[in-house]
C-alpha cells in the first residue's frame, strides 16, 4: 500500500546512473507521445531524478529502521534488541525485550516478485490496545512522515477506515512539506521513476490505469482513466488497476 523512492533500480543498479538517460528523455518520440499535461509535469523533475531518488531512498530507509525500532520497543525498556548481524548462524545477545511483529495481508498476499504484501506494526494484546489504543502500522507512519506515498492497487483495497487514514496522512504530509514533499516540484514518486526508466529503455512506461478512491468511498464503481492521465487525480486518492 505504500511506495518509497527507489534505492536500487533497475535491478540492483543505483538509480543515479539513470540521470543521463532521463535528462535526454524529453527529446525522445516516446516522451513526446505523452499527453501535454503529463509532459509539462514531468520535465522539471527529470534533471537529476535518479540522484534525488537515491537521496530520499536512503533517508526513507533510515526512517523505517527508526519507526520499526520505536514501534517494537517495550514500554519502559529504552534499549531494544539489536538486529542479528549478517551471516548464517550469527547470534547476538539481546538487550531487553521487543514486541512481536504484527502482519495483516489483503487478498493478494505475494506480489510478482515473491514479496509479502502486508501491513506491519507492533503486536499488542487486547489489554494493551484497550489501554494504549490501536497501534499505527509502520506503513501509515511512513506516509505521515513523508517518506512514502500511497500506492494502492484495486486488487488489494484496504478497509474503508484505513483508506481514510491513508488519504489524510498523505494529504497532511504534502501540505506540511514533510520528508520528500519538501522537494515536491522536483521529486518523482517511485512508481513514476520506474515508469520513466522503462520508457528510456524502450519499454512500456506507465502500465496501470488509475481511478479515484473517492468513488469507492462513495460506494460507486471506480471510474478508470488511462495510464498517462494519473496526474489528474491527487496523489492521496490514486488507486491503480
Coordinates of N, CA and C in Angstrom, one line a residue, residues 104-106 119 152 156-166 213 216-217:
X104 N -0.7 -8.0 8.7 CA -2.1 -8.2 8.1 C -2.0 -8.1 6.6
X105 N -2.5 -9.1 6.0 CA -2.4 -9.2 4.5 C -3.8 -9.0 3.9
X106 N -3.8 -8.5 2.7 CA -5.1 -8.4 1.9 C -5.3 -9.6 1.1
X119 N 0.5 -5.2 5.9 CA 0.5 -4.0 6.8 C 1.3 -4.5 8.0
X152 N -1.9 2.2 -3.7 CA -2.9 1.2 -3.5 C -3.4 0.6 -4.8
X156 N -6.1 -5.1 -4.0 CA -5.8 -5.2 -2.6 C -6.3 -3.9 -1.9
X157 N -7.6 -3.6 -2.1 CA -8.2 -2.4 -1.4 C -8.2 -2.6 0.1
X158 N -7.7 -1.7 0.8 CA -7.9 -1.7 2.3 C -9.3 -1.5 2.7
X159 N -9.6 -1.6 4.0 CA -10.9 -1.3 4.6 C -11.1 0.2 4.5
X160 N -12.4 0.5 4.4 CA -12.7 1.9 4.3 C -12.1 2.9 5.3
X161 N -12.1 2.4 6.6 CA -11.5 3.3 7.6 C -10.0 3.4 7.4
X162 N -9.3 2.4 6.8 CA -7.9 2.5 6.6 C -7.6 3.4 5.3
X163 N -8.5 3.3 4.4 CA -8.3 4.2 3.2 C -8.4 5.7 3.6
X164 N -9.3 6.0 4.5 CA -9.4 7.4 5.0 C -8.2 7.8 5.8
X165 N -7.6 6.9 6.5 CA -6.3 7.2 7.3 C -5.2 7.5 6.3
X166 N -5.1 6.7 5.2 CA -4.1 6.9 4.2 C -4.3 8.2 3.5
X213 N -10.0 6.9 -5.2 CA -10.6 6.3 -4.1 C -11.9 6.9 -3.6
X216 N -14.8 4.9 -4.6 CA -15.0 3.7 -3.7 C -15.6 4.1 -2.4
X217 N -15.2 5.2 -1.8 CA -15.7 5.7 -0.5 C -17.2 6.1 -0.6

